Short mmCIF file of C-alpha atoms and ligand atoms in Angstrom, two decimals:
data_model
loop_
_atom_site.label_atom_id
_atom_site.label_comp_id
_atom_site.label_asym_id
_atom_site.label_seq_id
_atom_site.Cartn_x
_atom_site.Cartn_y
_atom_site.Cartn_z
CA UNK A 23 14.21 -23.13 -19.16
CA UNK A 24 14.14 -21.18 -15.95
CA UNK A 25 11.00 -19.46 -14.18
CA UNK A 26 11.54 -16.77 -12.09
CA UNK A 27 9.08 -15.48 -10.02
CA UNK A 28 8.76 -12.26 -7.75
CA UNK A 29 6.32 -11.72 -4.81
CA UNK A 30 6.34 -10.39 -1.19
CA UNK A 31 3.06 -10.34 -0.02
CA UNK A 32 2.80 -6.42 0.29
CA UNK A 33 1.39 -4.64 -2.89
CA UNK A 34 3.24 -1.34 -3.57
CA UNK A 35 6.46 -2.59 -2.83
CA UNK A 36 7.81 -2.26 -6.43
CA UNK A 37 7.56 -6.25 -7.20
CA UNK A 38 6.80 -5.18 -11.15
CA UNK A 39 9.09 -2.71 -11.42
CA UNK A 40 11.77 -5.58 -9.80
CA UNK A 41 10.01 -8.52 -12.52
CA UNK A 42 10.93 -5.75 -15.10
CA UNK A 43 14.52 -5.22 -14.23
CA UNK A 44 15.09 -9.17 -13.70
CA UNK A 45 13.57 -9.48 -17.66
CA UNK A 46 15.40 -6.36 -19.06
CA UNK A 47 18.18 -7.04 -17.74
CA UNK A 48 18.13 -11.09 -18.89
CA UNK A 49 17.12 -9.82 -22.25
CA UNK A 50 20.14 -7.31 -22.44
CA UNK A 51 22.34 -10.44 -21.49
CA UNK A 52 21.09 -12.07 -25.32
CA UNK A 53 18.89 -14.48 -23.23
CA UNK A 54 15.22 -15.15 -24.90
CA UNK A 55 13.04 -14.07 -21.77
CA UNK A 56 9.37 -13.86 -22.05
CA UNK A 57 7.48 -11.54 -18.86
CA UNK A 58 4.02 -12.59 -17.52
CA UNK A 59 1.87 -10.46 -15.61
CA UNK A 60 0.62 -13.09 -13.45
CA UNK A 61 -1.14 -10.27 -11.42
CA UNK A 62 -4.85 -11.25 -11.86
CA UNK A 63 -6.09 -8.32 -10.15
CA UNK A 64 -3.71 -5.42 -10.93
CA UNK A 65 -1.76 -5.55 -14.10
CA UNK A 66 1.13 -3.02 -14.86
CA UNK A 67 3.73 -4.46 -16.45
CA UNK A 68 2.59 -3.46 -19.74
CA UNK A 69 3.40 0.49 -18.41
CA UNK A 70 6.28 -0.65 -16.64
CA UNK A 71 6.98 -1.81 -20.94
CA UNK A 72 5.87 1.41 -22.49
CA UNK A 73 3.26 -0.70 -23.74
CA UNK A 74 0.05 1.65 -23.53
CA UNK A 75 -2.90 -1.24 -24.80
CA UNK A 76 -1.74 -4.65 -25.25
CA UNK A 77 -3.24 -6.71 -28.10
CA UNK A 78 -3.59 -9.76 -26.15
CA UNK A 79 -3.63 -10.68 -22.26
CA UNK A 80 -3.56 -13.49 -20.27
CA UNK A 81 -7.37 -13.71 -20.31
CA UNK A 82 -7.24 -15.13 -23.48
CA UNK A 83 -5.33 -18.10 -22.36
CA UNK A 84 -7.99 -18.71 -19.81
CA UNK A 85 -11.45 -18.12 -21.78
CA UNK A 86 -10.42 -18.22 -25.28
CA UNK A 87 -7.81 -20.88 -24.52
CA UNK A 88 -5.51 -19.32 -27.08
CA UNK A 89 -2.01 -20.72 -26.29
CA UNK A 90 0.07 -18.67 -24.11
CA UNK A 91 2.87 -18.31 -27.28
CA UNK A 92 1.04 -16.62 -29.32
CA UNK A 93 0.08 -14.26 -26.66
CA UNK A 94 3.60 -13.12 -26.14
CA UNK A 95 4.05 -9.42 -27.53
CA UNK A 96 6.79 -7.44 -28.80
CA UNK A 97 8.02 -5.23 -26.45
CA UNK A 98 10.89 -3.26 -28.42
CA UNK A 99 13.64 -5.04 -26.65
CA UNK A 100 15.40 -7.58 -28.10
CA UNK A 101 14.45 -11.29 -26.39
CA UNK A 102 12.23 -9.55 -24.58
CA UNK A 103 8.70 -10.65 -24.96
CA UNK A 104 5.38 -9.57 -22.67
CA UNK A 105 2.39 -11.78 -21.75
CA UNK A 106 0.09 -8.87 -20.59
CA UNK A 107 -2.68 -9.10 -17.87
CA UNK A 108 -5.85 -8.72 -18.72
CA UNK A 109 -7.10 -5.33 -18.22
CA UNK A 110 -10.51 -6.09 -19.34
CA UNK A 111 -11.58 -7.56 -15.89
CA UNK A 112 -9.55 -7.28 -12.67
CA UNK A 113 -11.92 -9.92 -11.08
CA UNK A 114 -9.73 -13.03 -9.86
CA UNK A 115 -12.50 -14.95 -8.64
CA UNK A 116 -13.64 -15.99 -12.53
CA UNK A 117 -10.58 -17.90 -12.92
CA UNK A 118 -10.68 -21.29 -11.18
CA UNK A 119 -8.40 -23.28 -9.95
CA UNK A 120 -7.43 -25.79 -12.34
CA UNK A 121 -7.36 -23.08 -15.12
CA UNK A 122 -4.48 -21.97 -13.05
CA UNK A 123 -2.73 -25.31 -12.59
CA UNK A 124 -3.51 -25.49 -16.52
CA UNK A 125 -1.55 -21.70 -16.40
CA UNK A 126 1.66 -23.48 -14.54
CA UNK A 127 1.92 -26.30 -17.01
CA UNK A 128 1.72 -24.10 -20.04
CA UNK A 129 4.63 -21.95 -18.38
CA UNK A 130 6.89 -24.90 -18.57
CA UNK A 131 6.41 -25.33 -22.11
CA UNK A 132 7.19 -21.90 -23.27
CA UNK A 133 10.29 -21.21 -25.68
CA UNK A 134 12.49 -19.36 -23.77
CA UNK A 135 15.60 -19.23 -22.08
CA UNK A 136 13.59 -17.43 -18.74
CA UNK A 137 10.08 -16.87 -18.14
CA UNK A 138 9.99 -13.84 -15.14
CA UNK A 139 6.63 -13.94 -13.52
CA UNK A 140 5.04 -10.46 -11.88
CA UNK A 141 3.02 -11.63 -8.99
CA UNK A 142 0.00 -10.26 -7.30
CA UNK A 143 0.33 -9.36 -3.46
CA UNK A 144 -1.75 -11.03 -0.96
CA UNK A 145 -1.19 -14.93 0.11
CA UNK A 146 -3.77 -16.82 -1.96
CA UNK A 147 -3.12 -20.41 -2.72
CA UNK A 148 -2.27 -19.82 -6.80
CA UNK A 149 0.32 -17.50 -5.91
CA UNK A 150 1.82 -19.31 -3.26
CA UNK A 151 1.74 -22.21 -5.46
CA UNK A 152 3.67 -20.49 -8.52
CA UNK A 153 6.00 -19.20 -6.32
CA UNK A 154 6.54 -22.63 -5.13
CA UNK A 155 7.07 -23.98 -8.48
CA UNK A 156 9.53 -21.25 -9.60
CA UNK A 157 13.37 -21.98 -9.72
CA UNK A 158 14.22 -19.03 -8.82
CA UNK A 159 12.22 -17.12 -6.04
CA UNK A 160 12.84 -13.35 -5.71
CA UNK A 161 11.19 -11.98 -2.69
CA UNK A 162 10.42 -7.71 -2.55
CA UNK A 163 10.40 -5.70 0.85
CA UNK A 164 10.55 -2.52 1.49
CA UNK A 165 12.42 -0.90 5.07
CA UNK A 166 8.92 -0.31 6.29
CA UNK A 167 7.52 -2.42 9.03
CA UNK A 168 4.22 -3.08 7.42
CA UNK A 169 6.08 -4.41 4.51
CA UNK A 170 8.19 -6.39 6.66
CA UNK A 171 5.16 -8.10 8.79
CA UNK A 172 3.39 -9.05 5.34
CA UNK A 173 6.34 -10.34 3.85
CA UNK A 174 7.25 -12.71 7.15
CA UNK A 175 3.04 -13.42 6.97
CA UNK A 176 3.43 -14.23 3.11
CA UNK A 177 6.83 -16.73 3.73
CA UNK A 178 4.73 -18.61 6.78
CA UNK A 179 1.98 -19.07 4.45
CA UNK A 180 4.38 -20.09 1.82
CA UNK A 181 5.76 -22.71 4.62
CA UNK A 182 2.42 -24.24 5.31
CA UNK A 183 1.17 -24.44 1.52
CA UNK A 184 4.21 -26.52 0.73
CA UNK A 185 3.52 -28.34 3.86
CA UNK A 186 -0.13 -29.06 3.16
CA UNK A 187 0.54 -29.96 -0.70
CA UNK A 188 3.44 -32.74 0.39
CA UNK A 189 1.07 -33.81 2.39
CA UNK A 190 -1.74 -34.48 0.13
CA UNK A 191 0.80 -36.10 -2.43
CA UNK A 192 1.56 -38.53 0.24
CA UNK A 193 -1.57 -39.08 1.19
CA UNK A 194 -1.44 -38.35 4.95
CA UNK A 195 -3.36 -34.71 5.17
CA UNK A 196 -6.09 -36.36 6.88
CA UNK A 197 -3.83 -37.89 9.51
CA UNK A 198 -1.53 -34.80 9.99
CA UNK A 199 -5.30 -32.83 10.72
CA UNK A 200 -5.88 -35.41 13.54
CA UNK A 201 -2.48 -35.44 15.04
CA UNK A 202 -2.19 -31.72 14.94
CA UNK A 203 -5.78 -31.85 16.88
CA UNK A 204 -4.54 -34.01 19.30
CA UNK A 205 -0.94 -32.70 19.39
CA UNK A 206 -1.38 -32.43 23.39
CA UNK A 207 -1.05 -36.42 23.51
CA UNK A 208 1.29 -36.85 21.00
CA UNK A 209 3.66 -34.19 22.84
CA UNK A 210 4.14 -31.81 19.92
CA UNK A 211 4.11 -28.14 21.29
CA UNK A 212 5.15 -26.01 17.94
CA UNK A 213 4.91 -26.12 14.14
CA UNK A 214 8.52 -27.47 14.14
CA UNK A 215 7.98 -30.60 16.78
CA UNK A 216 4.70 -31.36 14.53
CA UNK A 217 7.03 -31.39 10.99
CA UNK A 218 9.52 -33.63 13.06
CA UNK A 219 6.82 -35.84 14.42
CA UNK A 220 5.15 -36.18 10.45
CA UNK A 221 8.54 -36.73 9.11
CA UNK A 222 8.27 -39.87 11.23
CA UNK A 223 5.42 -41.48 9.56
CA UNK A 224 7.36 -41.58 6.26
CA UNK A 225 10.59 -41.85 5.07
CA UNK A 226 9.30 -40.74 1.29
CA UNK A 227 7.84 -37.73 2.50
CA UNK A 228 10.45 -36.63 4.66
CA UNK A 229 12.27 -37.37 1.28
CA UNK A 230 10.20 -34.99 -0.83
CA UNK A 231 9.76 -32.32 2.42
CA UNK A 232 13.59 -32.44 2.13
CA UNK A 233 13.47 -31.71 -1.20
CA UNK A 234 11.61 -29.00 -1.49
CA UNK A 235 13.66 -27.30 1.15
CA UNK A 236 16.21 -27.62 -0.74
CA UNK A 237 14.51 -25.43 -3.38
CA UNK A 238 13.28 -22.98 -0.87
CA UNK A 239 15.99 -20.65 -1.51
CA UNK A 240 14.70 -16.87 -1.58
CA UNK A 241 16.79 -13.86 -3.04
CA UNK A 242 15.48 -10.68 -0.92
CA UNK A 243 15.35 -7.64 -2.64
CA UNK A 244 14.82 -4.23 -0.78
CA UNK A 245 13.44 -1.57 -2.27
CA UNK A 246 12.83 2.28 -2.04
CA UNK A 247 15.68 3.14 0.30
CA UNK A 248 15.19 6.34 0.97
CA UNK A 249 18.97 6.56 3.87
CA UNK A 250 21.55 4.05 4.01
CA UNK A 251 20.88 2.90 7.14
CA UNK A 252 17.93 1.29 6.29
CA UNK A 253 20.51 -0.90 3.92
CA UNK A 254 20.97 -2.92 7.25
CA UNK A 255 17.46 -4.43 7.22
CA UNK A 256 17.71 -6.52 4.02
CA UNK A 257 20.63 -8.09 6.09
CA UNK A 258 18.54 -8.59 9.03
CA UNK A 259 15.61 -9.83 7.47
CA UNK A 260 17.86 -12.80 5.89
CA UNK A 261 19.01 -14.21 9.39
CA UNK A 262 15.34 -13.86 10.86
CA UNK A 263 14.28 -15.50 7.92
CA UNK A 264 16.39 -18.31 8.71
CA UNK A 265 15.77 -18.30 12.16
CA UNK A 266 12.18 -18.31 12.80
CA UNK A 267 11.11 -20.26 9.23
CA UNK A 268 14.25 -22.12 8.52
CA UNK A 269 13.98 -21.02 4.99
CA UNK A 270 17.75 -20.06 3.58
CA UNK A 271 18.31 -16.55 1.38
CA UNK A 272 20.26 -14.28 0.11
CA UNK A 273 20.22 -10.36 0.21
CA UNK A 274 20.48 -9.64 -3.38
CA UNK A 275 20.68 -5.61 -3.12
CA UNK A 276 18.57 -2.63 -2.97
CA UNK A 277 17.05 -0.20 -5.06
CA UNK A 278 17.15 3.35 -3.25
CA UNK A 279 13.78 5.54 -3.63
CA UNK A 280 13.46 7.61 -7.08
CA UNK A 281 11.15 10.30 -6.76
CA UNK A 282 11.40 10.70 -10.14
CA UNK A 283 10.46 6.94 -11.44
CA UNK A 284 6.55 8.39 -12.19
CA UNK A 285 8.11 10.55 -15.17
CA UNK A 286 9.87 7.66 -16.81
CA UNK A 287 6.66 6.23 -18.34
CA UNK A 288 6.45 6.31 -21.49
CA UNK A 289 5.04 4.96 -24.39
CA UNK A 290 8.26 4.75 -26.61
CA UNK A 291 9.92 2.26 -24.08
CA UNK A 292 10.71 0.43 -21.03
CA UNK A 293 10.31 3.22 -18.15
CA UNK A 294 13.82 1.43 -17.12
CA UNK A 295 15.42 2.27 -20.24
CA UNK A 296 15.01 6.21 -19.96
CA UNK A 297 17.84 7.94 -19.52
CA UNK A 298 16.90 9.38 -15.74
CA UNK A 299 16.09 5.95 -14.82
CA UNK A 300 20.19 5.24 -15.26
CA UNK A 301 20.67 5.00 -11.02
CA UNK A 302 17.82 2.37 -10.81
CA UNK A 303 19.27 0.63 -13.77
CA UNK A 304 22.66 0.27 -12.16
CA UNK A 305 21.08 -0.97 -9.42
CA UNK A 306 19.08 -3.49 -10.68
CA UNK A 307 22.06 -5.02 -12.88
CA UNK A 308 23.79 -5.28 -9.65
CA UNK A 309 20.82 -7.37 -8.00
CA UNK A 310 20.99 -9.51 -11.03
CA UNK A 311 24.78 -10.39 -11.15
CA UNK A 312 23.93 -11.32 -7.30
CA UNK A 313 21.36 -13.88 -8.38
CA UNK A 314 23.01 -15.04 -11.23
CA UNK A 315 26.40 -15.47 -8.94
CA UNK A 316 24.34 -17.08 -6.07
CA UNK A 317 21.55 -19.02 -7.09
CA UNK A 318 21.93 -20.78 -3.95
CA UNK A 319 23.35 -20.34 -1.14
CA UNK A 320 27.03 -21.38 -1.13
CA UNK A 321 26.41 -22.11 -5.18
CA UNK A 322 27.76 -19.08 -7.61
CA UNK A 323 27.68 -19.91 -11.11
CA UNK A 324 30.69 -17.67 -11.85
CA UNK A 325 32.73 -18.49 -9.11
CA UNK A 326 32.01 -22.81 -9.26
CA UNK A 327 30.42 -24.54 -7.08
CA UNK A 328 31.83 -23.68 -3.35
CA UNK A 329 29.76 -25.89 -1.04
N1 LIG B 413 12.59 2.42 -6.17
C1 LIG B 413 11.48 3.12 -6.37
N2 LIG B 413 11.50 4.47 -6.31
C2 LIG B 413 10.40 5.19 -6.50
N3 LIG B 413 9.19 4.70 -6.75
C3 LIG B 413 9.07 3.35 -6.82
C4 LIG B 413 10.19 2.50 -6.64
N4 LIG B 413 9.75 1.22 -6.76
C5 LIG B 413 8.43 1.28 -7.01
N5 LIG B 413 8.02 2.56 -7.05
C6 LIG B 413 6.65 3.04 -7.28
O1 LIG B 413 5.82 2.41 -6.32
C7 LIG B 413 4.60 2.00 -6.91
C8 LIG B 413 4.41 0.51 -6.77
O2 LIG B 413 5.38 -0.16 -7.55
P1 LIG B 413 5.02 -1.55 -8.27
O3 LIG B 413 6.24 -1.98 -8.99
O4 LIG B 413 3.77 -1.41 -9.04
O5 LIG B 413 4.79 -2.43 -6.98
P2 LIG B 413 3.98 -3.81 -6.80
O6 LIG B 413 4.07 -4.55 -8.07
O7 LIG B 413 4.70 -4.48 -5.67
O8 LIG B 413 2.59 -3.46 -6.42
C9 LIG B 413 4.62 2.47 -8.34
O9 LIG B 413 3.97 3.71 -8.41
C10 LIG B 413 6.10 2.61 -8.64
O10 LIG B 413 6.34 3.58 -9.62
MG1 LIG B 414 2.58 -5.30 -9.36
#
C-alpha cells in the first residue's frame, strides 16, 4: 500500500482539487484508492466528490474512535472511496497529538492499493509529519510569489522537522541544542556545516538522516497557469529546490487556470468528471503518468530502473 500525500504550505493553491485528480485518476486505473481529507480546519474534498453531507468524517475516528474503514464512503466511482473531514467543528486544536500519531498508524493499515491524503496549509508539526511519512510527496504551487515564498517556508520547515525527529530517535536533541548554541566554538557557520558536524557524532544517525533523504523526493505540481510563460517557474523552482535545501524533485506538470472550475460542482459527481472539466482532466492524467513514470528521480516504473 502506497500513501500519497499533497501539501504546499499556501492554502488556495488547488492542493484538493490536485488530491482529487491523483485519486480519480488512480481509481480510473482499477486501483482500490481510498481519499482522506486530512484538512482539520477546512474540509472540501467531499465537494470536490459531489458529495453534498457526508455520513461520517474523520472526527469520528478521533472521538468516537470508530475505525477509519468503516468511515470510508462511496463516492460513485469505482475504487474510489472518501474519508470526509469533519465539518462539524473546524477547530484543530481539540485533536491532540498522539490522536494524530494514532491517525498515521491507522493509515497504514487501510485496505487499499493507495491512500491520497488532502492536506491543510500552514507548517504545523502533524502535517509536516504526514507528509514526512508519505511515499509519495506531491508538493502544489502556484506562479505567484506569495505561493512560492510559503512553499520554500513550508519545505525548510519540512527540513528541520525531519531533522529534529532523527534527532530525538537517536537520542542527541539535547546535544545538537547545545552545539547549535555554541556553534561559534565549534566553527559551524550555516544549517549545512551544523548537519555535517551532527553527522559526526554518529554513524547510525547519519545512517537514518541518509535515509530519509533518500525518501525526500517531491513531485511539484503548478497550478492555475493563467500564460505559458509562467510554465518556466515549475522548472525553476525544482533546481532552487535543490540548491538551497538539497531536497531532489521533479516537475510533474501544470494545470492552467479554469475560470470555469466553480460551475463544475455538483452533487451528481466528481466536479472532475463533468464534461467542461475535460482540459483539467487531461491535465491531471498527464501529472499522474509523470509520477507514476518517475517516482524518483532517475527511477521510472515504465521505463526500468535507469540510475
Ligand atoms: N486550475 C484551477 N483553475 C481554476 N480554479 C482553481 C484551480 N485550482 C483551484 N481552483 C480554485 O481555487 C480554490 C482553491 O482550491 P483548493 O483545491 O480548495 O485549494 P487548497 O486545497 O490548496 O486550499 C477553489 O475555489 C478552487 O475551485
Ligand atoms: Mg484544501
Amino acid at each position: 500500500m502506497q500513501i500519497w500525500a499533497v501539501a504546499g504550505g499556501k492554502g488556495g493553491t488547488g492542493k484538493s482539487l490536485i488530491a482529487n485528480g491523483l485519486a480519480l485518476g488512480l481509481a480510473e486505473r482499477g486501483l482500490q484508492v481510498i481519499l482522506v481529507d486530512a484538512d482539520y480546519g477546512g474540509p472540501n474534498q467531499h465537494s470536490y466528490c459531489g458529495i453534498r453531507k457526508p455520513a461520517t468524517n474523520l472526527g469520528q475516528f478521533f472521538e468516537e474512535r470508530r475505525p477509519l474503514e468503516e468511515l470510508a464512503v462511496d463516492t460513485g466511482v469505482p475504487g474510489l472511496r472518501l474519508v470526509p473531514g469533519n465539518l462539524n467543528t473546524a477547530s484543530t486544536d481539540s485533536i491532540t497529538w498522539s490522536q494524530k500519531q494514532k491517525l498515521f498508524r491507522h493509515l497504514r493499515l487501510l485496505r487499499a492499493d493507495h491512500v491520497v491524503l488532502d492536506l491543510g496549509a500552514g507548517t504545523q508539526y502533524d502535517t509536516l509529519d504526514t507528509f514526512l511519512l508519505a511515499d509519495v510527496k506531491v508538493g502544489v504551487i502556484l506562479p505567484d510569489p506569495l505561493a512560492i515564498e510559503n512553499f520554500y517556508l513550508f519545505l525548510k520547515n519540512l527540513k528541520f522537522r525531519q531533522l529534529g525527529n532523527l534527532l530525538s530517535q537517536a537520542g542527541l536533541k539535547e546535544r545538537a541544542k547545545e552545539i547549535w548554541k555554541q556553534r561559534q566554538d565549534y566553527g559551524i557557520h550555516d544549517a549545512r556545516e551544523f548537519v555535517q558536524h551532527l553527522r559526526s557524532l554518529s554513524a547510525g544517525f547519519a545512517e537514518s538522516l541518509d535515509q530519509q533523504q533518500e525518501r525526500m523526493f517531491l513531485q511539484v505540481v503548478l497550478n492555475q497557469v493563467r500564460e505559458f510563460s509562467q510554465v518556466e517557474l515549475g522548472l525553476a523552482v525544482k533546481s532552487s529546490v535543490q540548491k538551497y535545501l538539497q531536497i531532489d524533485s521533479a516537475f510533474a506538470g501544470y494545470l492552467r487556470y479554469d475560470k470555469d472550475l466553480w460551475q463544475h460542482f455538483s452533487q451528481e459527481q466528481p466536479a472532475l468528471r463533468s464534461s467542461g472539466s475535460f482540459t483539467l482532466r487531461y491535465a491531471m492524467e498527464g501529472v499522474l503518468s509523470s509520477i507514476l513514470d518517475h517516482p524518483r528521480r532517475g527511477e521510472g516504473v515504465a521505463h526500468g530502473r535507469t540510475g
